[in-house]
Amino acid sequence: MDNKTYRSPVREKGFVGLGDYAAIGEGRSVALIAPDGSIDWWCAPNLDSPPLFDRILDAQIGGFFQIEPVGEYQVQRHYREDSNVLETCYKTDSGSVRLTESLNSSLAGRLPWSELARRIEGLDGSVELKLHLRLGTMAETRSPWLADTQQGTVFHIGDLMAMLKSSDDVTMTHFSDEAISGRLTTSPGSQSLIALLASEKEPLAVPSLAAINDRIETSHIAWRDWVHHLSYDGKYPLHVKRSALALKFLWYSPTGALAAAATTSLPEGLGGEKNYDYRYAWVRDACLIIKAFVYLGALEDCKAAFSWLTRTIIRHGVKLRACYTLEGDIVPEERYLPLSGYCNSQPVRVGNNARDQVQLSMYGDMLATAQLFIEAGHVLDIATSRMLGELANCCADSWRQKDSGIWELPDEQHYTHSKMACWLALDRAVAMADGKHIEPTWVARWRRERDRIRDWIEEFCWSDKKQAYLFYVGSEDRLDASLALVHHYGNTVNPQRMLSTYQAIRHELGHDSAMLYRYSNVEEEESTFVACSFWLAEALAAMGETGQAAQAMEEILECLCNRGNVETFNEMFDVRTGSWRGNLPQGLSHLALICAAQALSHPKQTEDANAEGT
């Protein structure tokens, strides 16, 4: 946000806009902070734990932790440069104050407890602030209670223990089992600290306030060190670094898993039923994030994520599931929570039934990611190499089936994207076998099956009437923006048809703009899908249409990044109202920005990489 631009935060019926949230995290959990100083979402200690704060899903009974000036104020927020430490400045008639917030870590990685630190600094004049903490009830399944200890008052919420620590100048005005209230008045140069400590099913460490305060700076140093070791050297560096830091929120350090997003049930359309739990690791999303990490030069994250993915698949067998828990287990079946939902959008879900779907495109995701991992200079182990060969054989056997497609639809069809992804899987398997990275026993079969898929796509998925590849076989004139993800197929098989498809997608799914809906007719119930827009820019650049790609990229960034937000992207953006929709931070949205920037920065390298795979 511009340093001279301020605005007043507004809650409507207890909610703020989804695009107004900023995130903080430490490699294990993510907290979402509204402009009015309220932490409305935090699952502690893990990304997929029951939330301690959940006002974002129920304004009446949800937990939150707010520090806010008394009376009228204006607010400005930004992340520190190359960091996920958040700074918020409040300006009042009597003075101004800075709030610095961090989920703390150490230089050696995450702490063995959760440490949410909030530092308050008086900048000028005097500002009175109010503090209010309302503990969550885990969707009315737990009743918080406090207990006095020698180290201070501890709150118990089910298996979670939490302690609020504050400097002496914070006066507590209310203290009960369910809530805490307090006041604080700043002066020029004053510094105060309020911190929340938490642990689950284990003892709670109680560090000193000085140590917690120092760890804000330690965390900042750790973030900057990670960014400074990235090797990205392309266009849009500030946007790329910010998206890289957002993706880092979703990297679950205890296992290396990559969550699709940090939230559940934030609606794709207000009042609709498309409210899903994304706090799990999707094979597709993980593969695409690994691709972004490769472009960033984030070797440690790339290796850890790819190893977790291959280890999890081997553990459960090569019959791929769409998603797994962050610990590598089977995702629980969906259940509904008795919460009102964001702006009364229900249901509020835990679990995800996509776990049981057939999604053929995952074969392409896995084998293309493995090839990219190798091209980045890494070496496959024997178990992973054998697993990839098994996946290629499964793909060769399964590609003729109908599936739920990339969009996880209940209507199983012969989706064009799925077939193109199967072609990509076998094309990459052939390349890896030729390079002696995986066993070549079945390579001749893979070549023949790959060519059969190509012929099938060209016969059944192309529409002369639309001059485009269709959404699925028999869909008449419907289009699918996800075809931008398989530009490798078009580059190799039929560039003219693929480019014609992309023009049709921009015209019909974007109404001649770069902001795209996922597929035909879906705009009636949801908003434009951020990742699709960046995917099209990437695809156009990869296919040599750099002018169109650059124009699209500029249009997308202008739409998404100049609205006073901190570039914490949701899944969708409503171009009709200027509002964000869906879960956040959304991995697909941020990784797609990075991949588009990479394609625009190095189009020749992208074309060469495509050619090498054929």
PDB file of N, CA and C in Angstrom, residues 263-344:
ATOM      1  N   THR A 263      -7.052 -22.341   5.056  1.00  0.00           N
ATOM      2  CA  THR A 263      -8.386 -22.158   5.636  1.00  0.00           C
ATOM      3  C   THR A 263      -9.356 -23.205   5.108  1.00  0.00           C
ATOM      4  N   THR A 264     -10.524 -23.209   5.715  1.00  0.00           N
ATOM      5  CA  THR A 264     -11.610 -24.056   5.256  1.00  0.00           C
ATOM      6  C   THR A 264     -12.877 -23.227   5.085  1.00  0.00           C
ATOM      7  N   SER A 265     -13.678 -23.583   4.094  1.00  0.00           N
ATOM      8  CA  SER A 265     -15.070 -23.144   3.973  1.00  0.00           C
ATOM      9  C   SER A 265     -15.268 -21.677   3.653  1.00  0.00           C
ATOM     10  N   LEU A 266     -14.225 -20.981   3.208  1.00  0.00           N
ATOM     11  CA  LEU A 266     -14.440 -19.609   2.745  1.00  0.00           C
ATOM     12  C   LEU A 266     -15.048 -19.674   1.353  1.00  0.00           C
ATOM     13  N   PRO A 267     -16.175 -19.020   1.137  1.00  0.00           N
ATOM     14  CA  PRO A 267     -17.010 -19.305  -0.035  1.00  0.00           C
ATOM     15  C   PRO A 267     -16.440 -18.789  -1.350  1.00  0.00           C
ATOM     16  N   GLU A 268     -16.674 -19.587  -2.399  1.00  0.00           N
ATOM     17  CA  GLU A 268     -16.350 -19.160  -3.754  1.00  0.00           C
ATOM     18  C   GLU A 268     -17.417 -18.210  -4.289  1.00  0.00           C
ATOM     19  N   GLY A 269     -18.585 -18.264  -3.686  1.00  0.00           N
ATOM     20  CA  GLY A 269     -19.677 -17.336  -3.986  1.00  0.00           C
ATOM     21  C   GLY A 269     -20.525 -17.186  -2.744  1.00  0.00           C
ATOM     22  N   LEU A 270     -20.821 -15.947  -2.335  1.00  0.00           N
ATOM     23  CA  LEU A 270     -21.565 -15.732  -1.093  1.00  0.00           C
ATOM     24  C   LEU A 270     -22.925 -16.413  -1.156  1.00  0.00           C
ATOM     25  N   GLY A 271     -23.244 -17.137  -0.085  1.00  0.00           N
ATOM     26  CA  GLY A 271     -24.521 -17.810  -0.001  1.00  0.00           C
ATOM     27  C   GLY A 271     -24.573 -19.147  -0.712  1.00  0.00           C
ATOM     28  N   GLY A 272     -23.506 -19.500  -1.431  1.00  0.00           N
ATOM     29  CA  GLY A 272     -23.489 -20.765  -2.164  1.00  0.00           C
ATOM     30  C   GLY A 272     -22.947 -21.892  -1.316  1.00  0.00           C
ATOM     31  N   GLU A 273     -22.861 -23.070  -1.926  1.00  0.00           N
ATOM     32  CA  GLU A 273     -22.414 -24.258  -1.212  1.00  0.00           C
ATOM     33  C   GLU A 273     -20.987 -24.654  -1.561  1.00  0.00           C
ATOM     34  N   LYS A 274     -20.303 -23.881  -2.402  1.00  0.00           N
ATOM     35  CA  LYS A 274     -18.921 -24.207  -2.769  1.00  0.00           C
ATOM     36  C   LYS A 274     -17.978 -23.658  -1.705  1.00  0.00           C
ATOM     37  N   ASN A 275     -17.983 -24.335  -0.564  1.00  0.00           N
ATOM     38  CA  ASN A 275     -17.174 -23.936   0.585  1.00  0.00           C
ATOM     39  C   ASN A 275     -16.424 -25.172   1.061  1.00  0.00           C
ATOM     40  N   TYR A 276     -15.137 -25.270   0.741  1.00  0.00           N
ATOM     41  CA  TYR A 276     -14.414 -26.527   0.940  1.00  0.00           C
ATOM     42  C   TYR A 276     -13.236 -26.372   1.897  1.00  0.00           C
ATOM     43  N   ASP A 277     -12.811 -27.490   2.439  1.00  0.00           N
ATOM     44  CA  ASP A 277     -11.670 -27.529   3.359  1.00  0.00           C
ATOM     45  C   ASP A 277     -10.409 -27.797   2.544  1.00  0.00           C
ATOM     46  N   TYR A 278      -9.515 -26.803   2.480  1.00  0.00           N
ATOM     47  CA  TYR A 278      -8.301 -26.907   1.674  1.00  0.00           C
ATOM     48  C   TYR A 278      -7.039 -27.088   2.514  1.00  0.00           C
ATOM     49  N   ARG A 279      -7.178 -27.474   3.765  1.00  0.00           N
ATOM     50  CA  ARG A 279      -6.007 -27.588   4.643  1.00  0.00           C
ATOM     51  C   ARG A 279      -5.330 -28.957   4.517  1.00  0.00           C
ATOM     52  N   TYR A 280      -5.306 -29.468   3.298  1.00  0.00           N
ATOM     53  CA  TYR A 280      -4.698 -30.760   3.012  1.00  0.00           C
ATOM     54  C   TYR A 280      -3.749 -30.614   1.827  1.00  0.00           C
ATOM     55  N   ALA A 281      -3.038 -31.680   1.537  1.00  0.00           N
ATOM     56  CA  ALA A 281      -2.048 -31.652   0.456  1.00  0.00           C
ATOM     57  C   ALA A 281      -2.614 -32.358  -0.768  1.00  0.00           C
ATOM     58  N   TRP A 282      -2.934 -31.596  -1.801  1.00  0.00           N
ATOM     59  CA  TRP A 282      -3.377 -32.161  -3.069  1.00  0.00           C
ATOM     60  C   TRP A 282      -2.151 -32.526  -3.908  1.00  0.00           C
ATOM     61  N   VAL A 283      -2.199 -33.672  -4.566  1.00  0.00           N
ATOM     62  CA  VAL A 283      -1.106 -34.062  -5.456  1.00  0.00           C
ATOM     63  C   VAL A 283      -0.884 -32.985  -6.515  1.00  0.00           C
ATOM     64  N   ARG A 284      -1.975 -32.527  -7.139  1.00  0.00           N
ATOM     65  CA  ARG A 284      -1.875 -31.501  -8.191  1.00  0.00           C
ATOM     66  C   ARG A 284      -1.234 -30.219  -7.662  1.00  0.00           C
ATOM     67  N   ASP A 285      -1.773 -29.681  -6.570  1.00  0.00           N
ATOM     68  CA  ASP A 285      -1.269 -28.411  -6.032  1.00  0.00           C
ATOM     69  C   ASP A 285       0.172 -28.544  -5.585  1.00  0.00           C
ATOM     70  N   ALA A 286       0.480 -29.671  -4.921  1.00  0.00           N
ATOM     71  CA  ALA A 286       1.849 -29.878  -4.453  1.00  0.00           C
ATOM     72  C   ALA A 286       2.827 -29.909  -5.622  1.00  0.00           C
ATOM     73  N   CYS A 287       2.454 -30.611  -6.703  1.00  0.00           N
ATOM     74  CA  CYS A 287       3.338 -30.686  -7.870  1.00  0.00           C
ATOM     75  C   CYS A 287       3.581 -29.305  -8.466  1.00  0.00           C
ATOM     76  N   LEU A 288       2.535 -28.503  -8.547  1.00  0.00           N
ATOM     77  CA  LEU A 288       2.682 -27.178  -9.138  1.00  0.00           C
ATOM     78  C   LEU A 288       3.483 -26.243  -8.230  1.00  0.00           C
ATOM     79  N   ILE A 289       3.331 -26.391  -6.913  1.00  0.00           N
ATOM     80  CA  ILE A 289       4.146 -25.583  -5.995  1.00  0.00           C
ATOM     81  C   ILE A 289       5.611 -25.990  -6.098  1.00  0.00           C
ATOM     82  N   ILE A 290       5.865 -27.304  -6.221  1.00  0.00           N
ATOM     83  CA  ILE A 290       7.250 -27.767  -6.400  1.00  0.00           C
ATOM     84  C   ILE A 290       7.839 -27.160  -7.666  1.00  0.00           C
ATOM     85  N   LYS A 291       7.050 -27.099  -8.732  1.00  0.00           N
ATOM     86  CA  LYS A 291       7.491 -26.459  -9.968  1.00  0.00           C
ATOM     87  C   LYS A 291       7.898 -25.011  -9.700  1.00  0.00           C
ATOM     88  N   ALA A 292       7.079 -24.290  -8.938  1.00  0.00           N
ATOM     89  CA  ALA A 292       7.416 -22.897  -8.602  1.00  0.00           C
ATOM     90  C   ALA A 292       8.694 -22.840  -7.770  1.00  0.00           C
ATOM     91  N   PHE A 293       8.855 -23.766  -6.810  1.00  0.00           N
ATOM     92  CA  PHE A 293      10.078 -23.796  -5.998  1.00  0.00           C
ATOM     93  C   PHE A 293      11.313 -24.052  -6.853  1.00  0.00           C
ATOM     94  N   VAL A 294      11.171 -24.900  -7.880  1.00  0.00           N
ATOM     95  CA  VAL A 294      12.294 -25.121  -8.787  1.00  0.00           C
ATOM     96  C   VAL A 294      12.689 -23.824  -9.471  1.00  0.00           C
ATOM     97  N   TYR A 295      11.709 -23.077  -9.960  1.00  0.00           N
ATOM     98  CA  TYR A 295      12.000 -21.807 -10.626  1.00  0.00           C
ATOM     99  C   TYR A 295      12.632 -20.801  -9.664  1.00  0.00           C
ATOM    100  N   LEU A 296      12.260 -20.893  -8.393  1.00  0.00           N
ATOM    101  CA  LEU A 296      12.795 -19.973  -7.387  1.00  0.00           C
ATOM    102  C   LEU A 296      14.195 -20.367  -6.921  1.00  0.00           C
ATOM    103  N   GLY A 297      14.588 -21.610  -7.172  1.00  0.00           N
ATOM    104  CA  GLY A 297      15.860 -22.090  -6.648  1.00  0.00           C
ATOM    105  C   GLY A 297      15.779 -22.455  -5.182  1.00  0.00           C
ATOM    106  N   ALA A 298      14.574 -22.749  -4.697  1.00  0.00           N
ATOM    107  CA  ALA A 298      14.383 -23.117  -3.292  1.00  0.00           C
ATOM    108  C   ALA A 298      14.614 -24.617  -3.139  1.00  0.00           C
ATOM    109  N   LEU A 299      15.861 -25.033  -3.169  1.00  0.00           N
ATOM    110  CA  LEU A 299      16.221 -26.448  -3.213  1.00  0.00           C
ATOM    111  C   LEU A 299      15.688 -27.220  -2.016  1.00  0.00           C
ATOM    112  N   GLU A 300      15.858 -26.685  -0.804  1.00  0.00           N
ATOM    113  CA  GLU A 300      15.461 -27.422   0.387  1.00  0.00           C
ATOM    114  C   GLU A 300      13.959 -27.696   0.387  1.00  0.00           C
ATOM    115  N   ASP A 301      13.172 -26.662   0.069  1.00  0.00           N
ATOM    116  CA  ASP A 301      11.724 -26.815   0.061  1.00  0.00           C
ATOM    117  C   ASP A 301      11.290 -27.765  -1.043  1.00  0.00           C
ATOM    118  N   CYS A 302      11.921 -27.626  -2.204  1.00  0.00           N
ATOM    119  CA  CYS A 302      11.611 -28.473  -3.347  1.00  0.00           C
ATOM    120  C   CYS A 302      11.874 -29.937  -3.023  1.00  0.00           C
ATOM    121  N   LYS A 303      13.044 -30.213  -2.482  1.00  0.00           N
ATOM    122  CA  LYS A 303      13.413 -31.587  -2.171  1.00  0.00           C
ATOM    123  C   LYS A 303      12.506 -32.169  -1.087  1.00  0.00           C
ATOM    124  N   ALA A 304      12.253 -31.406  -0.037  1.00  0.00           N
ATOM    125  CA  ALA A 304      11.419 -31.907   1.056  1.00  0.00           C
ATOM    126  C   ALA A 304      10.007 -32.193   0.578  1.00  0.00           C
ATOM    127  N   ALA A 305       9.455 -31.302  -0.234  1.00  0.00           N
ATOM    128  CA  ALA A 305       8.087 -31.479  -0.719  1.00  0.00           C
ATOM    129  C   ALA A 305       7.987 -32.659  -1.678  1.00  0.00           C
ATOM    130  N   PHE A 306       8.952 -32.783  -2.590  1.00  0.00           N
ATOM    131  CA  PHE A 306       8.924 -33.895  -3.548  1.00  0.00           C
ATOM    132  C   PHE A 306       9.130 -35.226  -2.824  1.00  0.00           C
ATOM    133  N   SER A 307      10.011 -35.237  -1.843  1.00  0.00           N
ATOM    134  CA  SER A 307      10.242 -36.472  -1.083  1.00  0.00           C
ATOM    135  C   SER A 307       8.999 -36.871  -0.300  1.00  0.00           C
ATOM    136  N   TRP A 308       8.323 -35.887   0.317  1.00  0.00           N
ATOM    137  CA  TRP A 308       7.089 -36.203   1.040  1.00  0.00           C
ATOM    138  C   TRP A 308       6.055 -36.782   0.086  1.00  0.00           C
ATOM    139  N   LEU A 309       5.938 -36.185  -1.086  1.00  0.00           N
ATOM    140  CA  LEU A 309       4.937 -36.623  -2.043  1.00  0.00           C
ATOM    141  C   LEU A 309       5.214 -38.053  -2.509  1.00  0.00           C
ATOM    142  N   THR A 310       6.445 -38.334  -2.896  1.00  0.00           N
ATOM    143  CA  THR A 310       6.761 -39.679  -3.374  1.00  0.00           C
ATOM    144  C   THR A 310       6.641 -40.710  -2.250  1.00  0.00           C
ATOM    145  N   ARG A 311       7.080 -40.326  -1.056  1.00  0.00           N
ATOM    146  CA  ARG A 311       6.999 -41.247   0.087  1.00  0.00           C
ATOM    147  C   ARG A 311       5.540 -41.574   0.418  1.00  0.00           C
ATOM    148  N   THR A 312       4.678 -40.567   0.347  1.00  0.00           N
ATOM    149  CA  THR A 312       3.263 -40.768   0.655  1.00  0.00           C
ATOM    150  C   THR A 312       2.594 -41.656  -0.384  1.00  0.00           C
ATOM    151  N   ILE A 313       2.908 -41.425  -1.657  1.00  0.00           N
ATOM    152  CA  ILE A 313       2.325 -42.249  -2.717  1.00  0.00           C
ATOM    153  C   ILE A 313       2.779 -43.696  -2.590  1.00  0.00           C
ATOM    154  N   ILE A 314       4.073 -43.904  -2.341  1.00  0.00           N
ATOM    155  CA  ILE A 314       4.591 -45.266  -2.168  1.00  0.00           C
ATOM    156  C   ILE A 314       3.920 -45.949  -0.983  1.00  0.00           C
ATOM    157  N   ARG A 315       3.724 -45.197   0.085  1.00  0.00           N
ATOM    158  CA  ARG A 315       3.110 -45.746   1.290  1.00  0.00           C
ATOM    159  C   ARG A 315       1.682 -46.242   1.036  1.00  0.00           C
ATOM    160  N   HIS A 316       0.922 -45.489   0.235  1.00  0.00           N
ATOM    161  CA  HIS A 316      -0.487 -45.832   0.012  1.00  0.00           C
ATOM    162  C   HIS A 316      -0.719 -46.602  -1.277  1.00  0.00           C
ATOM    163  N   GLY A 317       0.328 -46.836  -2.055  1.00  0.00           N
ATOM    164  CA  GLY A 317       0.151 -47.549  -3.315  1.00  0.00           C
ATOM    165  C   GLY A 317      -0.044 -46.577  -4.459  1.00  0.00           C
ATOM    166  N   VAL A 318       0.253 -47.060  -5.672  1.00  0.00           N
ATOM    167  CA  VAL A 318       0.272 -46.143  -6.813  1.00  0.00           C
ATOM    168  C   VAL A 318      -1.112 -45.793  -7.330  1.00  0.00           C
ATOM    169  N   LYS A 319      -2.164 -46.314  -6.714  1.00  0.00           N
ATOM    170  CA  LYS A 319      -3.506 -45.828  -7.035  1.00  0.00           C
ATOM    171  C   LYS A 319      -3.660 -44.470  -6.358  1.00  0.00           C
ATOM    172  N   LEU A 320      -3.396 -43.420  -7.100  1.00  0.00           N
ATOM    173  CA  LEU A 320      -3.289 -42.091  -6.530  1.00  0.00           C
ATOM    174  C   LEU A 320      -4.608 -41.607  -5.939  1.00  0.00           C
ATOM    175  N   ARG A 321      -4.512 -41.002  -4.770  1.00  0.00           N
ATOM    176  CA  ARG A 321      -5.627 -40.243  -4.212  1.00  0.00           C
ATOM    177  C   ARG A 321      -5.404 -38.771  -4.530  1.00  0.00           C
ATOM    178  N   ALA A 322      -6.489 -38.033  -4.671  1.00  0.00           N
ATOM    179  CA  ALA A 322      -6.369 -36.616  -5.019  1.00  0.00           C
ATOM    180  C   ALA A 322      -5.659 -35.828  -3.929  1.00  0.00           C
ATOM    181  N   CYS A 323      -5.871 -36.210  -2.662  1.00  0.00           N
ATOM    182  CA  CYS A 323      -5.292 -35.435  -1.567  1.00  0.00           C
ATOM    183  C   CYS A 323      -5.008 -36.339  -0.377  1.00  0.00           C
ATOM    184  N   TYR A 324      -4.102 -35.862   0.472  1.00  0.00           N
ATOM    185  CA  TYR A 324      -3.700 -36.547   1.697  1.00  0.00           C
ATOM    186  C   TYR A 324      -3.609 -35.519   2.816  1.00  0.00           C
ATOM    187  N   THR A 325      -3.625 -35.984   4.055  1.00  0.00           N
ATOM    188  CA  THR A 325      -3.400 -35.061   5.171  1.00  0.00           C
ATOM    189  C   THR A 325      -1.943 -34.623   5.173  1.00  0.00           C
ATOM    190  N   LEU A 326      -1.632 -33.621   5.948  1.00  0.00           N
ATOM    191  CA  LEU A 326      -0.267 -33.103   6.009  1.00  0.00           C
ATOM    192  C   LEU A 326       0.698 -34.103   6.643  1.00  0.00           C
ATOM    193  N   GLU A 327       0.164 -35.083   7.338  1.00  0.00           N
ATOM    194  CA  GLU A 327       0.984 -36.163   7.888  1.00  0.00           C
ATOM    195  C   GLU A 327       1.080 -37.348   6.926  1.00  0.00           C
ATOM    196  N   GLY A 328       0.400 -37.253   5.772  1.00  0.00           N
ATOM    197  CA  GLY A 328       0.455 -38.323   4.785  1.00  0.00           C
ATOM    198  C   GLY A 328      -0.596 -39.388   4.957  1.00  0.00           C
ATOM    199  N   ASP A 329      -1.637 -39.110   5.744  1.00  0.00           N
ATOM    200  CA  ASP A 329      -2.713 -40.071   5.958  1.00  0.00           C
ATOM    201  C   ASP A 329      -3.880 -39.788   5.012  1.00  0.00           C
ATOM    202  N   ILE A 330      -4.901 -40.627   5.080  1.00  0.00           N
ATOM    203  CA  ILE A 330      -6.097 -40.440   4.264  1.00  0.00           C
ATOM    204  C   ILE A 330      -6.901 -39.269   4.830  1.00  0.00           C
ATOM    205  N   VAL A 331      -7.322 -38.372   3.973  1.00  0.00           N
ATOM    206  CA  VAL A 331      -8.121 -37.219   4.392  1.00  0.00           C
ATOM    207  C   VAL A 331      -9.459 -37.706   4.951  1.00  0.00           C
ATOM    208  N   PRO A 332      -9.921 -37.133   6.054  1.00  0.00           N
ATOM    209  CA  PRO A 332     -11.203 -37.583   6.618  1.00  0.00           C
ATOM    210  C   PRO A 332     -12.381 -37.234   5.707  1.00  0.00           C
ATOM    211  N   GLU A 333     -13.415 -38.037   5.816  1.00  0.00           N
ATOM    212  CA  GLU A 333     -14.647 -37.768   5.077  1.00  0.00           C
ATOM    213  C   GLU A 333     -15.261 -36.465   5.581  1.00  0.00           C
ATOM    214  N   GLU A 334     -15.918 -35.747   4.693  1.00  0.00           N
ATOM    215  CA  GLU A 334     -16.491 -34.455   5.062  1.00  0.00           C
ATOM    216  C   GLU A 334     -17.534 -34.589   6.176  1.00  0.00           C
ATOM    217  N   ARG A 335     -17.470 -33.622   7.095  1.00  0.00           N
ATOM    218  CA  ARG A 335     -18.531 -33.439   8.073  1.00  0.00           C
ATOM    219  C   ARG A 335     -18.780 -31.946   8.216  1.00  0.00           C
ATOM    220  N   TYR A 336     -19.939 -31.575   8.714  1.00  0.00           N
ATOM    221  CA  TYR A 336     -20.325 -30.176   8.780  1.00  0.00           C
ATOM    222  C   TYR A 336     -20.291 -29.683  10.232  1.00  0.00           C
ATOM    223  N   LEU A 337     -19.813 -28.447  10.406  1.00  0.00           N
ATOM    224  CA  LEU A 337     -19.725 -27.850  11.734  1.00  0.00           C
ATOM    225  C   LEU A 337     -20.907 -26.906  11.972  1.00  0.00           C
ATOM    226  N   PRO A 338     -21.347 -26.784  13.225  1.00  0.00           N
ATOM    227  CA  PRO A 338     -22.495 -25.912  13.534  1.00  0.00           C
ATOM    228  C   PRO A 338     -22.082 -24.439  13.640  1.00  0.00           C
ATOM    229  N   LEU A 339     -21.496 -23.918  12.575  1.00  0.00           N
ATOM    230  CA  LEU A 339     -21.108 -22.512  12.505  1.00  0.00           C
ATOM    231  C   LEU A 339     -21.881 -21.842  11.378  1.00  0.00           C
ATOM    232  N   SER A 340     -22.076 -20.533  11.491  1.00  0.00           N
ATOM    233  CA  SER A 340     -22.914 -19.831  10.511  1.00  0.00           C
ATOM    234  C   SER A 340     -22.222 -19.666   9.168  1.00  0.00           C
ATOM    235  N   GLY A 341     -20.884 -19.745   9.152  1.00  0.00           N
ATOM    236  CA  GLY A 341     -20.137 -19.564   7.912  1.00  0.00           C
ATOM    237  C   GLY A 341     -19.836 -18.105   7.631  1.00  0.00           C
ATOM    238  N   TYR A 342     -18.840 -17.869   6.782  1.00  0.00           N
ATOM    239  CA  TYR A 342     -18.487 -16.496   6.407  1.00  0.00           C
ATOM    240  C   TYR A 342     -19.674 -15.848   5.701  1.00  0.00           C
ATOM    241  N   CYS A 343     -20.147 -14.737   6.261  1.00  0.00           N
ATOM    242  CA  CYS A 343     -21.317 -14.022   5.715  1.00  0.00           C
ATOM    243  C   CYS A 343     -22.476 -14.988   5.481  1.00  0.00           C
ATOM    244  N   ASN A 344     -22.634 -15.928   6.432  1.00  0.00           N
ATOM    245  CA  ASN A 344     -23.729 -16.899   6.408  1.00  0.00           C
ATOM    246  C   ASN A 344     -23.693 -17.814   5.189  1.00  0.00           C
TER     247      ASN A 344
END
